[in-house]
Amino acid sequence: MSGLLKKLPSKLTNKLPAKTSDSTRSPVEKPNSSLKPISNQFTKLLSITKYLPASARSSILSKAFGKVVPYVGTTGVYYETVEPNQVIVSLNNTKAVQNHIGSIHAVAITLLAETATGFILGLNLPSDRVLLIKSYSVNFYRPIKKGQIAAMASLSDEQRLDILNTPKGEMVIPCVIHDRESDSDRDPIVVEMTWAWIPKSELEARRQGKSSEKPLEADTESKTEVEPEQNDQ
């Protein structure tokens, strides 16, 4: 926890990334929950910042989490909602994240989905366990040419209890990608991320060669279904 606290900015700021108007956003309803958050480094940080204004809180969380995962922090991912039942992160469609036809790059969309699903799992994972992404599946059936995109990942109370009560397991967490400045009512892109978690003690035993388990490695056989003739419009 101390490491996360050190990453908080020394000065609060209300400066936010350029956003489209609220009227362009898809309505988002937070899942109802009767469960209390577990105690780990992420939920402790949330509890410290929960009384701040929403804009300042999101700005601080974005900076802190961006330093926890430096690569994600360089892309400009903005953490709008960070709760145990729902995480919403967004990304502005700038030149830095575009592909050769001016659409948001597939890798940027995937990274946004990985961030949303990874953080919602992290919020519900006891501190004696470690998570790792195994695989993902996404169909880029249309390009996203303009505006801001947002990724939303949600967990039910039942899923949260499964995570809490399963020391070693995996779960498919869907993530919905919304195009906030779309010129039509097209369906959002859905990314399915498969995450796994194991006890930290088992990971350490594997590193020291004291475990009969196979080395912990990510499944790099991610499945992407791309239709070039549509994605190059």
Short mmCIF file of C-alpha atoms in Angstrom, two decimals:
data_model
loop_
_atom_site.label_atom_id
_atom_site.label_comp_id
_atom_site.label_asym_id
_atom_site.label_seq_id
_atom_site.Cartn_x
_atom_site.Cartn_y
_atom_site.Cartn_z
CA MET A 1 0.00 0.00 0.00
CA SER A 2 2.82 2.37 0.81
CA GLY A 3 4.08 2.05 -2.75
CA LEU A 4 0.74 3.19 -4.15
CA LEU A 5 0.51 6.10 -1.74
CA LYS A 6 3.93 7.33 -2.84
CA LYS A 7 2.62 7.46 -6.40
CA LEU A 8 -0.13 9.93 -5.54
CA PRO A 9 0.49 13.40 -7.03
CA SER A 10 1.66 15.93 -4.47
CA LYS A 11 -0.80 18.52 -5.77
CA LEU A 12 -4.45 17.97 -6.59
CA THR A 13 -5.66 19.01 -9.99
CA ASN A 14 -9.03 19.20 -11.71
CA LYS A 15 -7.50 19.09 -15.15
CA LEU A 16 -9.10 16.32 -17.19
CA PRO A 17 -8.43 14.97 -20.66
CA ALA A 18 -10.48 16.41 -23.47
CA LYS A 19 -13.88 14.77 -23.38
CA THR A 20 -17.00 14.74 -25.46
CA SER A 21 -20.17 16.09 -23.94
CA ASP A 22 -22.07 13.88 -21.49
CA SER A 23 -24.95 13.69 -23.96
CA THR A 24 -22.85 11.53 -26.28
CA ARG A 25 -22.15 8.92 -23.65
CA SER A 26 -24.10 5.70 -23.40
CA PRO A 27 -26.13 5.59 -20.17
CA VAL A 28 -24.25 3.61 -17.54
CA GLU A 29 -25.97 2.04 -14.57
CA LYS A 30 -23.80 0.76 -11.76
CA PRO A 31 -24.57 -2.79 -10.62
CA ASN A 32 -26.22 -3.05 -7.23
CA SER A 33 -24.05 -4.67 -4.61
CA SER A 34 -24.49 -5.84 -1.03
CA LEU A 35 -20.87 -6.94 -0.60
CA LYS A 36 -18.24 -4.96 1.21
CA PRO A 37 -14.95 -4.38 -0.65
CA ILE A 38 -12.08 -6.62 0.36
CA SER A 39 -8.96 -5.02 1.77
CA ASN A 40 -6.02 -4.76 -0.61
CA GLN A 41 -3.74 -2.01 -1.92
CA PHE A 42 -6.25 -0.87 -4.53
CA THR A 43 -9.33 -0.70 -2.30
CA LYS A 44 -7.32 1.13 0.37
CA LEU A 45 -6.38 3.76 -2.20
CA LEU A 46 -10.02 4.07 -3.21
CA SER A 47 -11.10 4.56 0.39
CA ILE A 48 -8.54 7.34 0.84
CA THR A 49 -9.80 9.25 -2.20
CA LYS A 50 -13.54 8.53 -1.97
CA TYR A 51 -14.43 11.90 -0.40
CA LEU A 52 -12.71 13.94 -3.10
CA PRO A 53 -14.70 15.56 -5.92
CA ALA A 54 -15.28 13.09 -8.74
CA SER A 55 -13.04 14.91 -11.22
CA ALA A 56 -10.14 15.24 -8.78
CA ARG A 57 -10.52 11.63 -7.66
CA SER A 58 -10.44 10.31 -11.23
CA SER A 59 -7.42 12.45 -12.05
CA ILE A 60 -5.50 11.21 -9.01
CA LEU A 61 -6.39 7.56 -9.64
CA SER A 62 -5.35 7.89 -13.28
CA LYS A 63 -1.95 9.24 -12.30
CA ALA A 64 -1.40 6.71 -9.51
CA PHE A 65 -2.46 3.67 -11.54
CA GLY A 66 -0.54 4.98 -14.55
CA LYS A 67 2.63 4.78 -12.48
CA VAL A 68 1.78 1.34 -11.11
CA VAL A 69 1.58 0.06 -14.70
CA PRO A 70 3.97 2.41 -16.56
CA TYR A 71 3.17 1.15 -20.07
CA VAL A 72 -0.54 1.77 -19.58
CA GLY A 73 0.25 5.18 -18.12
CA THR A 74 1.99 6.28 -21.33
CA THR A 75 -1.13 5.72 -23.46
CA GLY A 76 -3.32 8.31 -21.73
CA VAL A 77 -5.85 5.88 -20.25
CA TYR A 78 -8.21 7.76 -17.93
CA TYR A 79 -9.91 6.01 -14.99
CA GLU A 80 -13.46 7.34 -14.75
CA THR A 81 -15.10 4.77 -12.46
CA VAL A 82 -13.12 2.41 -10.24
CA GLU A 83 -15.37 0.31 -8.02
CA PRO A 84 -15.38 -3.39 -7.07
CA ASN A 85 -18.46 -3.99 -9.23
CA GLN A 86 -17.60 -1.76 -12.17
CA VAL A 87 -14.56 -0.17 -13.80
CA ILE A 88 -14.81 2.33 -16.67
CA VAL A 89 -11.70 3.64 -18.41
CA SER A 90 -11.51 5.87 -21.46
CA LEU A 91 -9.07 6.90 -24.16
CA ASN A 92 -9.14 9.89 -26.49
CA ASN A 93 -8.77 9.24 -30.21
CA THR A 94 -5.52 11.06 -30.83
CA LYS A 95 -2.87 10.61 -33.50
CA ALA A 96 -0.71 8.64 -31.06
CA VAL A 97 -3.23 5.78 -30.84
CA GLN A 98 -4.43 5.70 -34.46
CA ASN A 99 -3.65 3.19 -37.18
CA HIS A 100 -2.83 3.87 -40.85
CA ILE A 101 -6.44 4.74 -41.75
CA GLY A 102 -7.07 7.10 -38.83
CA SER A 103 -9.06 4.67 -36.69
CA ILE A 104 -8.11 3.79 -33.12
CA HIS A 105 -5.54 1.03 -33.34
CA ALA A 106 -6.68 -2.48 -32.45
CA VAL A 107 -3.89 -2.75 -29.88
CA ALA A 108 -5.10 0.42 -28.14
CA ILE A 109 -8.64 -0.96 -27.93
CA THR A 110 -7.33 -4.24 -26.56
CA LEU A 111 -5.15 -2.45 -24.00
CA LEU A 112 -8.16 -0.45 -22.81
CA ALA A 113 -10.15 -3.67 -22.34
CA GLU A 114 -7.24 -5.33 -20.55
CA THR A 115 -6.96 -2.36 -18.21
CA ALA A 116 -10.67 -2.35 -17.30
CA THR A 117 -10.90 -6.10 -16.73
CA GLY A 118 -7.54 -6.35 -14.99
CA PHE A 119 -8.35 -3.61 -12.51
CA ILE A 120 -11.80 -4.94 -11.66
CA LEU A 121 -10.23 -8.34 -10.94
CA GLY A 122 -7.45 -6.68 -8.96
CA LEU A 123 -10.01 -4.83 -6.83
CA ASN A 124 -11.55 -8.16 -5.81
CA LEU A 125 -8.41 -10.25 -5.41
CA PRO A 126 -6.96 -10.81 -1.93
CA SER A 127 -3.46 -9.43 -1.52
CA ASP A 128 -1.93 -12.92 -1.15
CA ARG A 129 -2.66 -13.73 -4.81
CA VAL A 130 -1.29 -12.59 -8.16
CA LEU A 131 -3.19 -12.22 -11.44
CA LEU A 132 -2.15 -12.82 -15.04
CA ILE A 133 -3.99 -12.52 -18.33
CA LYS A 134 -4.23 -15.79 -20.26
CA SER A 135 -6.03 -14.97 -23.50
CA TYR A 136 -8.55 -12.68 -25.12
CA SER A 137 -11.12 -12.78 -27.89
CA VAL A 138 -12.33 -9.77 -29.87
CA ASN A 139 -14.02 -9.14 -33.20
CA PHE A 140 -13.08 -5.80 -34.75
CA TYR A 141 -16.08 -5.74 -37.04
CA ARG A 142 -15.97 -1.97 -37.54
CA PRO A 143 -13.43 0.85 -37.27
CA ILE A 144 -13.63 3.61 -34.65
CA LYS A 145 -12.69 6.70 -36.59
CA LYS A 146 -13.36 9.59 -34.22
CA GLY A 147 -14.12 10.65 -30.71
CA GLN A 148 -13.44 9.03 -27.40
CA ILE A 149 -13.81 5.36 -26.56
CA ALA A 150 -14.64 3.91 -23.17
CA ALA A 151 -14.25 0.37 -21.87
CA MET A 152 -16.61 -0.93 -19.19
CA ALA A 153 -16.06 -4.11 -17.18
CA SER A 154 -18.54 -5.32 -14.57
CA LEU A 155 -18.69 -8.12 -12.00
CA SER A 156 -21.73 -9.45 -10.16
CA ASP A 157 -21.63 -10.14 -6.44
CA GLU A 158 -21.65 -13.86 -7.27
CA GLN A 159 -18.54 -13.48 -9.42
CA ARG A 160 -16.82 -11.45 -6.73
CA LEU A 161 -17.49 -14.18 -4.17
CA ASP A 162 -16.12 -16.80 -6.58
CA ILE A 163 -12.90 -14.81 -6.90
CA LEU A 164 -12.62 -14.36 -3.13
CA ASN A 165 -13.28 -18.02 -2.31
CA THR A 166 -11.12 -19.55 -5.05
CA PRO A 167 -7.40 -19.42 -4.16
CA LYS A 168 -6.41 -20.53 -7.66
CA GLY A 169 -8.66 -20.08 -10.65
CA GLU A 170 -9.55 -18.22 -13.79
CA MET A 171 -12.48 -16.21 -15.15
CA VAL A 172 -13.66 -14.78 -18.45
CA ILE A 173 -14.47 -11.10 -17.93
CA PRO A 174 -16.34 -9.39 -20.80
CA CYS A 175 -15.57 -5.76 -21.57
CA VAL A 176 -17.84 -3.50 -23.58
CA ILE A 177 -16.16 -0.85 -25.75
CA HIS A 178 -18.35 2.21 -26.37
CA ASP A 179 -17.74 4.70 -29.18
CA ARG A 180 -18.90 7.94 -27.59
CA GLU A 181 -18.97 10.00 -30.76
CA SER A 182 -20.37 7.48 -33.17
CA ASP A 183 -22.54 8.79 -36.00
CA SER A 184 -24.85 5.78 -35.76
CA ASP A 185 -26.42 3.43 -33.23
CA ARG A 186 -24.03 0.61 -33.95
CA ASP A 187 -23.50 -2.12 -31.40
CA PRO A 188 -20.46 -1.71 -29.15
CA ILE A 189 -17.39 -3.90 -29.55
CA VAL A 190 -17.15 -6.64 -26.92
CA VAL A 191 -13.79 -8.04 -25.79
CA GLU A 192 -13.61 -11.19 -23.67
CA MET A 193 -10.55 -11.31 -21.44
CA THR A 194 -9.57 -14.54 -19.67
CA TRP A 195 -7.71 -13.83 -16.44
CA ALA A 196 -6.11 -16.32 -14.04
CA TRP A 197 -4.83 -15.97 -10.49
CA ILE A 198 -2.71 -18.09 -8.14
CA PRO A 199 -1.35 -17.68 -4.60
CA LYS A 200 1.80 -15.59 -4.42
CA SER A 201 3.41 -18.39 -2.44
CA GLU A 202 2.97 -20.75 -5.37
CA LEU A 203 4.46 -18.21 -7.77
CA GLU A 204 7.48 -17.82 -5.50
CA ALA A 205 7.88 -21.60 -5.25
CA ARG A 206 7.84 -21.88 -9.04
CA ARG A 207 10.48 -19.18 -9.32
CA GLN A 208 12.71 -21.07 -6.91
CA GLY A 209 12.09 -24.38 -8.65
CA LYS A 210 10.36 -25.86 -5.61
CA SER A 211 7.05 -26.54 -7.32
CA SER A 212 6.05 -29.35 -9.66
CA GLU A 213 3.69 -26.99 -11.46
CA LYS A 214 4.57 -25.67 -14.89
CA PRO A 215 6.14 -22.18 -14.98
CA LEU A 216 3.61 -19.39 -14.88
CA GLU A 217 3.31 -18.10 -18.42
CA ALA A 218 0.70 -16.11 -20.25
CA ASP A 219 -1.27 -17.79 -23.01
CA THR A 220 -0.13 -15.88 -26.06
CA GLU A 221 -2.61 -17.58 -28.34
CA SER A 222 -5.01 -14.66 -28.23
CA LYS A 223 -7.87 -14.89 -30.65
CA THR A 224 -8.68 -11.92 -32.84
CA GLU A 225 -11.21 -11.97 -35.62
CA VAL A 226 -10.66 -9.12 -38.04
CA GLU A 227 -12.55 -8.37 -41.22
CA PRO A 228 -10.08 -6.24 -43.25
CA GLU A 229 -12.61 -5.05 -45.79
CA GLN A 230 -14.70 -3.45 -43.05
CA ASN A 231 -11.85 -2.31 -40.84
CA ASP A 232 -10.26 -0.39 -43.72
CA GLN A 233 -13.26 1.76 -44.46
#
